[in-house]
Short mmCIF file of C-alpha atoms and ligand atoms in Angstrom, two decimals:
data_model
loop_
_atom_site.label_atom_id
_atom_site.label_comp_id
_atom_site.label_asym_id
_atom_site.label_seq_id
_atom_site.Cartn_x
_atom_site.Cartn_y
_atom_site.Cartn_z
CA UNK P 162 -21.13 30.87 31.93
CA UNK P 163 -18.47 32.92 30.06
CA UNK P 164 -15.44 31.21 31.58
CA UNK P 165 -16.34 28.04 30.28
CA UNK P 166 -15.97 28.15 26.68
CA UNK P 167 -12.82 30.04 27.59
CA UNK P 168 -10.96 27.66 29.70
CA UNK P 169 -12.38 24.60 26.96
CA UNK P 170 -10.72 26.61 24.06
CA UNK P 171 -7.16 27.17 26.29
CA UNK P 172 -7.84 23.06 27.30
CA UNK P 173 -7.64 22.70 23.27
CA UNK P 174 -5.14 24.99 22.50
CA UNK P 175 -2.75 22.71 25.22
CA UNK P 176 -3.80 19.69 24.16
CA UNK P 177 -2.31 20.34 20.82
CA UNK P 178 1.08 21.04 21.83
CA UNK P 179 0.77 18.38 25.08
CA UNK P 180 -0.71 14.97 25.00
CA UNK P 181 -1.92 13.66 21.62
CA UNK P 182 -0.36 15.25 19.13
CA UNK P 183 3.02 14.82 20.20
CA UNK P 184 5.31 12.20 17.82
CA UNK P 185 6.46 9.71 20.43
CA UNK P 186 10.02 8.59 19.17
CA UNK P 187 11.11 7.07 22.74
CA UNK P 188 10.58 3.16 22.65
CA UNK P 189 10.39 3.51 26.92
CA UNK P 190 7.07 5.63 25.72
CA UNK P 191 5.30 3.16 24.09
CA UNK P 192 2.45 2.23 25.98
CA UNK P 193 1.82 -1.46 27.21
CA UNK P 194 -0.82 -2.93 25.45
CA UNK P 195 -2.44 -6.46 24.70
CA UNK P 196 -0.81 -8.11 21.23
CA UNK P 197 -4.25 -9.11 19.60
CA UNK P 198 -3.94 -13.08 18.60
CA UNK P 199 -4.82 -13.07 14.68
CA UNK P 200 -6.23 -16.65 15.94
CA UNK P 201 -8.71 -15.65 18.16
CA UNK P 202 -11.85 -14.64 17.20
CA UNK P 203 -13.84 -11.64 18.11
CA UNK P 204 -15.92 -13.65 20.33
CA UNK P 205 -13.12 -15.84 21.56
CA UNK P 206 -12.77 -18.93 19.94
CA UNK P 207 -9.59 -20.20 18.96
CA UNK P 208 -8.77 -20.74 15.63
CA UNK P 209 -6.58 -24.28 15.34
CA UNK P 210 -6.73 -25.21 11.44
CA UNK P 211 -6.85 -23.28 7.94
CA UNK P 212 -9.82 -24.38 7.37
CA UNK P 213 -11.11 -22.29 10.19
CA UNK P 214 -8.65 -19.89 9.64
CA UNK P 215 -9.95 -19.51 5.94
CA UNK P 216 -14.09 -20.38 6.98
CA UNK P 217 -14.54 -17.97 10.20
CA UNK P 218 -11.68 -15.97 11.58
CA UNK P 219 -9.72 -14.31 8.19
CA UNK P 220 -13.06 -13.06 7.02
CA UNK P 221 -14.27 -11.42 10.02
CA UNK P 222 -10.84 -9.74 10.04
CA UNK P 223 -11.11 -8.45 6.28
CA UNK P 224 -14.55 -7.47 7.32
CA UNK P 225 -13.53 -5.62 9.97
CA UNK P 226 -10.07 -4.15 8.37
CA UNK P 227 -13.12 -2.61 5.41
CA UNK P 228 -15.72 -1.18 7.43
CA UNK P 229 -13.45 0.48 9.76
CA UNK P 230 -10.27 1.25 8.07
CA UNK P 231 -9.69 1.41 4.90
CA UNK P 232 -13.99 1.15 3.40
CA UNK P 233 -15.26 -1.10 1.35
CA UNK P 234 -16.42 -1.13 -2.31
CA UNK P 235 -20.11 -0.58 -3.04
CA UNK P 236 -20.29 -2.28 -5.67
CA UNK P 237 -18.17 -3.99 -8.39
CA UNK P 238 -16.71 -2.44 -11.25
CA UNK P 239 -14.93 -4.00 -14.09
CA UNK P 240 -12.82 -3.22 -17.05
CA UNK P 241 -15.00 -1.72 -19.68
CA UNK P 242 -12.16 -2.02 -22.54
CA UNK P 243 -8.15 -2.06 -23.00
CA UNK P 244 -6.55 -0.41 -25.67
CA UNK P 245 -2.42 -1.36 -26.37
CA UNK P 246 -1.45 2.60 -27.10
CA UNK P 247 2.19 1.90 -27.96
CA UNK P 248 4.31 -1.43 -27.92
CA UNK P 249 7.98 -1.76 -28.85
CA UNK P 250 9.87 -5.16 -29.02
CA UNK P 251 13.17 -3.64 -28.84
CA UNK P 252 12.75 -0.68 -25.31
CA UNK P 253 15.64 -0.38 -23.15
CA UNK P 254 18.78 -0.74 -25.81
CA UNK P 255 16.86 -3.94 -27.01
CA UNK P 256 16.47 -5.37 -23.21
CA UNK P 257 12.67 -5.74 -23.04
CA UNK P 258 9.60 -5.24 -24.74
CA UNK P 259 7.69 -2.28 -23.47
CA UNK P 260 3.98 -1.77 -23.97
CA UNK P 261 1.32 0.78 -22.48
CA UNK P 262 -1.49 -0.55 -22.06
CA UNK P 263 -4.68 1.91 -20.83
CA UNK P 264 -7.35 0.39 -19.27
CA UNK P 265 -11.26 2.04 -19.69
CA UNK P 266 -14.31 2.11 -16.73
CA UNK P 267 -17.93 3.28 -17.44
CA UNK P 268 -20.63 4.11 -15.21
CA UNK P 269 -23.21 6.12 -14.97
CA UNK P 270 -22.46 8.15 -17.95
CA UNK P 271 -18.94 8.41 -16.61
CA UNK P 272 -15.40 7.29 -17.62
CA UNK P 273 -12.05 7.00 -15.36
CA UNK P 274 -9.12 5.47 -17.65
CA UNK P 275 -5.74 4.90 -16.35
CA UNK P 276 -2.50 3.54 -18.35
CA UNK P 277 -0.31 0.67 -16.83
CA UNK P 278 3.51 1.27 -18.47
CA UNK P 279 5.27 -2.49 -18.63
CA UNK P 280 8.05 -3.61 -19.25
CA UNK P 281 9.32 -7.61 -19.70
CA UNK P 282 12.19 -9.23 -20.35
CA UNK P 283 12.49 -10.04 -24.05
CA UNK P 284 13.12 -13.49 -23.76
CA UNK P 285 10.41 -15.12 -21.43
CA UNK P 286 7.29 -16.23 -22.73
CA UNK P 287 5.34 -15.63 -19.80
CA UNK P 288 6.70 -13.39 -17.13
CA UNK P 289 6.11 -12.71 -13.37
CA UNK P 290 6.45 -9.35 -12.72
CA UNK P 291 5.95 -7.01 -10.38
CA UNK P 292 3.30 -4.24 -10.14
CA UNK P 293 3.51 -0.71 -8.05
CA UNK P 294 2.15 2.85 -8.65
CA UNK P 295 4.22 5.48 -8.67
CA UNK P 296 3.86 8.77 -7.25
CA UNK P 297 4.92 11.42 -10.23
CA UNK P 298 3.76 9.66 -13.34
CA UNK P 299 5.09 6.82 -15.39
CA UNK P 300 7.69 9.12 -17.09
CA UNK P 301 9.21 9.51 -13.80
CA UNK P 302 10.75 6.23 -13.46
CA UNK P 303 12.55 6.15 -16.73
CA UNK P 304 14.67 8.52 -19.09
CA UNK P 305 12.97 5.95 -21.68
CA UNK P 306 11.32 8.88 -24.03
CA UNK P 307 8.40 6.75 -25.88
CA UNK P 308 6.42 6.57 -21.55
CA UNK P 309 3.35 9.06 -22.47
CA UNK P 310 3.20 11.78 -19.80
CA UNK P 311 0.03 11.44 -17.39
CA UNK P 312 -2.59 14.50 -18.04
CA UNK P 313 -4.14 13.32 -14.56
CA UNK P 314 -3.85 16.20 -11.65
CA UNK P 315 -0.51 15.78 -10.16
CA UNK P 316 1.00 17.26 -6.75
CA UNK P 317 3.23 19.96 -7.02
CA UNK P 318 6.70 19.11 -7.03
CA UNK P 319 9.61 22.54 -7.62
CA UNK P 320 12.54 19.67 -7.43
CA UNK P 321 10.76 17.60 -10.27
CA UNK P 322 9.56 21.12 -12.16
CA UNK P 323 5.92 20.25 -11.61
CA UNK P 324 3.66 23.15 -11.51
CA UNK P 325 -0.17 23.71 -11.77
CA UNK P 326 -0.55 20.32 -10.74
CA UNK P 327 0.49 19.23 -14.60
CA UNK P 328 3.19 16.79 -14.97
CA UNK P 329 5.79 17.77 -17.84
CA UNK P 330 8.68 16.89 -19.69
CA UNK P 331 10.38 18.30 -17.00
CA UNK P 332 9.80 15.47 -14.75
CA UNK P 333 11.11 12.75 -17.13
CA UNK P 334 13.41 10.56 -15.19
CA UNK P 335 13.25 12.04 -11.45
CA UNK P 336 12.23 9.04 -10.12
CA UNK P 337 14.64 6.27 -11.84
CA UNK P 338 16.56 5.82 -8.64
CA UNK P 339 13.63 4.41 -7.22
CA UNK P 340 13.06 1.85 -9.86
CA UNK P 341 15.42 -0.96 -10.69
CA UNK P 342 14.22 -2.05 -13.99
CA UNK P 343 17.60 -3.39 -15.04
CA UNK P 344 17.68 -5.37 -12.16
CA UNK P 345 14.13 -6.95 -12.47
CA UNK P 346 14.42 -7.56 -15.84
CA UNK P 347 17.97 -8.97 -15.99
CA UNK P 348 16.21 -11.46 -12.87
CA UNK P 349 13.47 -12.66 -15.58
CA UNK P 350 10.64 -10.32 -14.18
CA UNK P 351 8.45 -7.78 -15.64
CA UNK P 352 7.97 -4.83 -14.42
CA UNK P 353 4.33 -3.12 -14.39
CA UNK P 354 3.48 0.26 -13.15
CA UNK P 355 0.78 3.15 -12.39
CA UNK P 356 0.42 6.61 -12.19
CA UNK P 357 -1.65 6.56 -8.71
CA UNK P 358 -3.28 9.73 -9.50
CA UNK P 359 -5.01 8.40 -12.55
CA UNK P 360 -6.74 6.01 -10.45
CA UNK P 361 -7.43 8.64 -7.98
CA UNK P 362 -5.84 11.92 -7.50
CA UNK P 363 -4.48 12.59 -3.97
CA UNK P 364 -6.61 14.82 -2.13
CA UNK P 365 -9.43 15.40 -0.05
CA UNK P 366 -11.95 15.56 -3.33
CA UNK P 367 -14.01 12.86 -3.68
CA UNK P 368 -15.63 14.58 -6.97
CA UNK P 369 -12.66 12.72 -8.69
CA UNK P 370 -11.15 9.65 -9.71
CA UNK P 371 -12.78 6.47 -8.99
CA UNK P 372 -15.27 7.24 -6.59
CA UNK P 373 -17.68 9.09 -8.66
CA UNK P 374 -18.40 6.38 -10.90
CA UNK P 375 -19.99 3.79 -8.27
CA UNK P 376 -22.03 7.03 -6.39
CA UNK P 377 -25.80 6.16 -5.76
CA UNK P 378 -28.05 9.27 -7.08
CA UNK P 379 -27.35 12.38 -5.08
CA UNK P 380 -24.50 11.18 -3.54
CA UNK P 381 -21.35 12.94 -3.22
CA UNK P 382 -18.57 11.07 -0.86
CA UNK P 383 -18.22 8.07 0.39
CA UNK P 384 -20.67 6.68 3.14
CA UNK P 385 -18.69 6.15 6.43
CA UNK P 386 -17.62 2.72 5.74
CA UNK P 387 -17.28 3.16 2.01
CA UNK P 388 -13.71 3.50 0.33
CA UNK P 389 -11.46 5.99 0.76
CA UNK P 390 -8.40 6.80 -1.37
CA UNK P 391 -6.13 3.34 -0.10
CA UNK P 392 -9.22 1.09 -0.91
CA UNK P 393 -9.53 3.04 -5.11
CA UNK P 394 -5.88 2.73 -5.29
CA UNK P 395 -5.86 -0.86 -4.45
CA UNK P 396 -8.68 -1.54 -6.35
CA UNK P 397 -6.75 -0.05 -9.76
CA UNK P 398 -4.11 -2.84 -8.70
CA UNK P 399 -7.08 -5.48 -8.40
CA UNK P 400 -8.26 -4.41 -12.28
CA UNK P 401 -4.76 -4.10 -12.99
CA UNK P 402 -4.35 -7.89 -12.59
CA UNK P 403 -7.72 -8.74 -14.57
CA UNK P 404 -6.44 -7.30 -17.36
CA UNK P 405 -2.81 -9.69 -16.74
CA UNK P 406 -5.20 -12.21 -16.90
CA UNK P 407 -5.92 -11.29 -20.39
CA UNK P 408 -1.89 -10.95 -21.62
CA UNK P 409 -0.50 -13.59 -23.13
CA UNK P 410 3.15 -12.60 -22.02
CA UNK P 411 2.12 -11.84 -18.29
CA UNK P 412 2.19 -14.51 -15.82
CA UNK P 413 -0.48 -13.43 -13.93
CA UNK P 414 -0.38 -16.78 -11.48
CA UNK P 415 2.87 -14.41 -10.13
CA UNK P 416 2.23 -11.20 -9.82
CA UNK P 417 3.75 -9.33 -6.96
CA UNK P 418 2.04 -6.24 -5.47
CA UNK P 419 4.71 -3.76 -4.87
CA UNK P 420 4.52 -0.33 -3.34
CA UNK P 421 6.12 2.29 -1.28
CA UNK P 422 4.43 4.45 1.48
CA UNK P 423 1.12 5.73 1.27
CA UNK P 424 1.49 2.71 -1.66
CA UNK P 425 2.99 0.28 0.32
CA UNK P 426 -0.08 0.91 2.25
CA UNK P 427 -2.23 0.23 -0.71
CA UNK P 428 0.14 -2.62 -1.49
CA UNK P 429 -1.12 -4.69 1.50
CA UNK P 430 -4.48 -3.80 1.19
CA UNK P 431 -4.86 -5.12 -2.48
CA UNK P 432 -3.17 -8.66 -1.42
CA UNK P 433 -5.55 -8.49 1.29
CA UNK P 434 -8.84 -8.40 -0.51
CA UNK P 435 -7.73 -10.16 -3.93
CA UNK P 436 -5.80 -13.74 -2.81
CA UNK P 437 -5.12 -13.49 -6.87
CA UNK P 438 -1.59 -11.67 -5.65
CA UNK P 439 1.23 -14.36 -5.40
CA UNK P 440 3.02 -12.08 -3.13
CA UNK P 441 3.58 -8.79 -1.36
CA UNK P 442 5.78 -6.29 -0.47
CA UNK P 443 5.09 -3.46 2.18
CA UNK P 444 8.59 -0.47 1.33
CA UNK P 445 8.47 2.18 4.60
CA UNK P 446 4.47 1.68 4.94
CA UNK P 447 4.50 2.79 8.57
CA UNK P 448 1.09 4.20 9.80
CA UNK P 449 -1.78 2.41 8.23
CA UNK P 450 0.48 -0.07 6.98
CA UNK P 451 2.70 -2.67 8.80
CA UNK P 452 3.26 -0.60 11.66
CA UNK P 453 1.28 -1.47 14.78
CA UNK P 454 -1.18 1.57 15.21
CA UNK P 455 -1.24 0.62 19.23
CA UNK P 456 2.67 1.52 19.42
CA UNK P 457 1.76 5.10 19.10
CA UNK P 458 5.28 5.65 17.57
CA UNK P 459 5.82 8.25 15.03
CA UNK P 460 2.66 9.01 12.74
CA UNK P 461 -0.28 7.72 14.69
CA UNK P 462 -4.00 7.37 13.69
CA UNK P 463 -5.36 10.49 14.77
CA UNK P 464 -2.06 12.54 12.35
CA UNK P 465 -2.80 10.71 9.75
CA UNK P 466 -6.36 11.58 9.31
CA UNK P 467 -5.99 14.83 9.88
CA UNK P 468 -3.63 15.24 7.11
CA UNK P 469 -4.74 13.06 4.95
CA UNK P 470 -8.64 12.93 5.77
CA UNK P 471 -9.36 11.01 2.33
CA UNK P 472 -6.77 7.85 2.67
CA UNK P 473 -8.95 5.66 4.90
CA UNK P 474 -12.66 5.45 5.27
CA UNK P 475 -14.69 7.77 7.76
CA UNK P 476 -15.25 5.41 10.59
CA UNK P 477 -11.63 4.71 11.13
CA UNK P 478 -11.66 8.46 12.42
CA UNK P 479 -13.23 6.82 16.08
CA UNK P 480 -9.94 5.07 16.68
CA UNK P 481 -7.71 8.63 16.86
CA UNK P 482 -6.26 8.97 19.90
CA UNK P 483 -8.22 5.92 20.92
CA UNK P 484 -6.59 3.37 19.94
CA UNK P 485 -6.91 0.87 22.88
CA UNK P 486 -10.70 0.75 21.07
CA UNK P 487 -9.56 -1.41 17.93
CA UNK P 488 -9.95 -4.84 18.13
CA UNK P 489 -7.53 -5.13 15.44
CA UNK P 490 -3.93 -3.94 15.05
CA UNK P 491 -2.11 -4.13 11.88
CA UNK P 492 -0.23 -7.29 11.72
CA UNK P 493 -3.70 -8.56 11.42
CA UNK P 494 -3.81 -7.04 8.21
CA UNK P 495 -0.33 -8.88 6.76
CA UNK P 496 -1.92 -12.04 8.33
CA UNK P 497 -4.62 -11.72 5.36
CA UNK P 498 -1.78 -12.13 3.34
CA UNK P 499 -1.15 -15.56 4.51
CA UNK P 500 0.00 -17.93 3.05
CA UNK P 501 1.51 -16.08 0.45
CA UNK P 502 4.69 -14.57 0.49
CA UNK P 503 4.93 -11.49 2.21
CA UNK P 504 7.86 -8.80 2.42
CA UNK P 505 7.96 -5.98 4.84
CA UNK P 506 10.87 -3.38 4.39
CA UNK P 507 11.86 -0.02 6.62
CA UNK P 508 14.60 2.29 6.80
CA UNK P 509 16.29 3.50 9.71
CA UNK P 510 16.12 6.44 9.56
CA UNK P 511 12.45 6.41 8.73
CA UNK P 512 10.95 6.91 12.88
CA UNK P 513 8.17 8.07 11.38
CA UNK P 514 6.97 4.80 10.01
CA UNK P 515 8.01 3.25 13.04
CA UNK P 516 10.62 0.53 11.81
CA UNK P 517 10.01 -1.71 15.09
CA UNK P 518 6.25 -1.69 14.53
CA UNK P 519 6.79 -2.53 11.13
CA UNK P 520 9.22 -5.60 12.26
CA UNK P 521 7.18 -6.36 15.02
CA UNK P 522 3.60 -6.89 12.72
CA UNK P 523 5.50 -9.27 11.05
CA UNK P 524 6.64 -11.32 13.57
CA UNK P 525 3.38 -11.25 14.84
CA UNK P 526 1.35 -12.23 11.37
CA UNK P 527 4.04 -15.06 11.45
CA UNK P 528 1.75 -16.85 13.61
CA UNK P 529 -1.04 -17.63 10.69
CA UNK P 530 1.70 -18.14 8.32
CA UNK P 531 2.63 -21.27 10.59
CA UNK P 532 -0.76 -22.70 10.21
CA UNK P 533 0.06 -23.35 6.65
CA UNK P 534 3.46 -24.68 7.85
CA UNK P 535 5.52 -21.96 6.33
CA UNK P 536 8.60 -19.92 8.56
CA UNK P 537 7.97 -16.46 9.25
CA UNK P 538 9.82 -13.79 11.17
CA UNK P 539 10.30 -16.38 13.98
CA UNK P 540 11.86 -14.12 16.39
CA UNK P 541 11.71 -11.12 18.19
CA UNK P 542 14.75 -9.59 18.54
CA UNK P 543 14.90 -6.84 15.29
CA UNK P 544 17.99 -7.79 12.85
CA UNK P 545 20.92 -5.18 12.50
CA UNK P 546 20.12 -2.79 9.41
CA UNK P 547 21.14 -4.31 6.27
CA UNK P 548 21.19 -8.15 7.61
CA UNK P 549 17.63 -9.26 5.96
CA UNK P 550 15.54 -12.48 7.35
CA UNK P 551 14.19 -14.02 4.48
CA UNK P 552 11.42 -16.79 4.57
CA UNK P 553 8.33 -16.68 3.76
CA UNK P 554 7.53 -13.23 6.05
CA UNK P 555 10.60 -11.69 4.63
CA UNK P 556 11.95 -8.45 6.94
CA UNK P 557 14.95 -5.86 6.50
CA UNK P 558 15.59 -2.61 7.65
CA UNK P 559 17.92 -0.79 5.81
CA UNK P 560 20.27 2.10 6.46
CA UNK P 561 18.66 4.95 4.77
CA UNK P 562 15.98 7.32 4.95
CA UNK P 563 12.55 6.83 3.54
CA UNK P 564 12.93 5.88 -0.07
CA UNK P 565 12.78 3.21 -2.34
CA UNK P 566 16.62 1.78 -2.86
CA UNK P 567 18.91 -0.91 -5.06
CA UNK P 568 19.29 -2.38 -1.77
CA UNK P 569 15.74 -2.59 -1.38
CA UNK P 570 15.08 -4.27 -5.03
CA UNK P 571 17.99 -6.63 -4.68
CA UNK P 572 16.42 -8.33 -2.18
CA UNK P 573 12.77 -8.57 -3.05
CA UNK P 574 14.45 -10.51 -5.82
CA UNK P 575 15.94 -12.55 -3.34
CA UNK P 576 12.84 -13.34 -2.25
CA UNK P 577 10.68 -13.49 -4.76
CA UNK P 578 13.58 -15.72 -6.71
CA UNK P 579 13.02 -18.23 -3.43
CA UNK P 580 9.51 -17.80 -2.49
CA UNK P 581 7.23 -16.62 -5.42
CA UNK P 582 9.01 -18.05 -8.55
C1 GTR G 31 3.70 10.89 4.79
C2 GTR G 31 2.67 10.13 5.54
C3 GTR G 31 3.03 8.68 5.62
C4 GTR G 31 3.50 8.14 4.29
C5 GTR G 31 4.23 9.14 3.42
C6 GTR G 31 4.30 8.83 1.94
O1 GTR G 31 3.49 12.24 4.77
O2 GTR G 31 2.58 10.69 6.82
O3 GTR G 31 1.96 7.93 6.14
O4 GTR G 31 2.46 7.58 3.59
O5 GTR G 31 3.67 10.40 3.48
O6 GTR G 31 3.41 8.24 1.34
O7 GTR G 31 5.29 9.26 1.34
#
């Protein structure tokens, strides 16, 4: 009886180093397994119109992509108020007009605020812009003095000077590179941005943020299929847009969900669940993102909830090293996305992410997108780094590592100039 628990707890101690847990980077280790048709339904009918597409098989999808994966709301909350803290007509040497605009939530004796920082071109009277979060604060993507510093908890960050989990002065600017505001704005866009941890902060603490505010009594985390920390961020992008809705010098018919990472993640997910987003753009998402989670390449399902146990709902915990079980596979996620335009971005030297998963969800989505009669990524064969497809699945992979680049912004403008504007 006493040998067994021992030889269980050496079979556990292997399997970490062996089997599971190893990063697969060797594309002659990916496993076969079955492409799942976005037009066949669960209990296989095929789907032959948009009207089907849109009545039976894209809903059973989104269901399926919130209870298991990234949790669903449980209930709705709106904007309480908006308050303009600062304006300028003349930010940026007199390029745009900048305003920050904070946005107010109330519940159950509660409050969450968070500020969106904009900027738009001076000379447009209603503007398309673009909307991301940002990691670091909205001070991070600008030397511009007047952005107001976040008080929200913040990561650590020695580089960017950021102790005690406060953002500073000293942070002011460390993020421009990521961030072509020039470049939007001299391309007649706006530019609109978030503070991510304002929505919710990044951890396993479901006392904060969002969540808190749409508990029932005595509750204390999410219920299995209830949102995790992708679903609040997206949702802040969702409010986000009601609120466009509301300024005059926003177009908010064209309003492009932006974001990079864990927030190109979030990205997808918001033009997912809100068909209010004119378009999309997925920057190094990888796991949880646009990369197929049945490729097993790089981060898989089972790393990323272990390290981040808060980003997607409980339930999608059952799919860790068990992937053959999903019925699903991410490029049924960008095919909610359809028939918008949709942009999906990695870098090469980003394995991690997996940059053939990534290109080979969206040549797989591109199937729905053909229902509507629009071009895709029509083949299969990945593109050299730095020779984009554009149509309306857009796809490059860049030379680079895992970052946000001028490259990168250049041609989402590209795109957007020929497929959202
Ligand atoms: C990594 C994580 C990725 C990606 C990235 C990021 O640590 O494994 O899924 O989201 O963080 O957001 O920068």
């Amino acid at each position: 009886m006493k040998l067994l628990p021992y030889s269980l707890s050496i079979f556990f101690f292997l399997s970490m180093f062996i089997g599971s847990s190893q990063t697969n980077y060797e594309e002659s280790k990916v496993p076969s397994f079955e492409v799942l048709d976005p037009l066949l339904t669960f209990s296989g009918y095929t789907i032959n119109s948009v009207k089907k597409w849109e009545k039976v098989r894209r809903p059973e999808l989104l269901r399926f992509f919130e209870n298991d994966i990234y949790g669903k709301l449980p209930k709705k909350l709106k904007i309480n108020s908006y308050a303009i803290l600062e304006e300028d007509n003349n930010a940026l040497n007199g390029k745009a007009k900048r305003k920050q605009v904070e946005l107010t939530f109330k519940k159950k004796g509660k409050t969450l605020s968070y500020t969106i920082l904009l900027y738009l071109p001076k000379n447009k009277v209603k503007a398309p812009i673009f909307l991301g979060y940002n990691f670091y604060g909205n001070h991070t993507i600008t030397e511009d003095k007047a952005v107001i510093i976040s008080s929200a908890w913040a990561n650590n960050n020695e580089s960017f000077g950021i102790e005690n989990n406060t953002l500073t002065e000293a942070s002011r600017g460390k993020r421009t590179h990521r961030w072509a505001v020039e470049k939007i704005l001299d391309a007649g866009y706006g530019l609109a941005t978030i503070y991510y941890g304002e929505v919710d902060p990044d951890k396993n603490d479901f006392s904060d943020g969002i969540h808190p505010l749409l508990y029932q009594h005595g509750q204390n985390q999410p219920k299995p299929a209830e949102w995790g920390s992708i679903a609040a961020w997206s949702w802040g992008m969702v409010r986000a847009l009601d609120y466009f809705e509301k300024d005059a010098d926003i177009d908010a018919s064209k309003v492009i969900a932006f974001g990079h990472s864990r927030l190109g993640k979030t990205s997808l997910w918001a033009g997912a669940t809100d068909e209010r987003f004119a378009g999309v753009i997925s920057n190094n998402s990888g796991c949880g993102g646009a990369a197929l989670s049945k490729r097993k390449f790089g981060e898989t399902i089972a790393v990323i909830n272990d390290r981040f146990p808060h980003w997607f709902c409980d339930n999608f915990n059952q799919y860790g090293d068990n992937e053959e079980a999903l019925p699903v596979d991410q490029h049924q996620l960008l095919a909610l996305i359809a028939p918008r335009p949709l942009y999906v971005a990695s870098a090469e030297e980003d394995q991690w992410a997996d940059p053939r998963g990534e290109f080979l969800s969206s040549h797989y989505a591109t199937q729905v997108y053909h229902l509507y009669g629009k071009k895709g990524i029509e083949t299969k064969e990945m593109p050299m780094p730095n020779e984009p497809i554009h149509n309306t699945v857009s796809y490059h992979i860049r030379t680079g590592k895992h970052d946000v680049t001028d490259y990168d912004w250049e041609n989402y403008i590209k795109w957007a100039n020929a497929f959202v504007k």
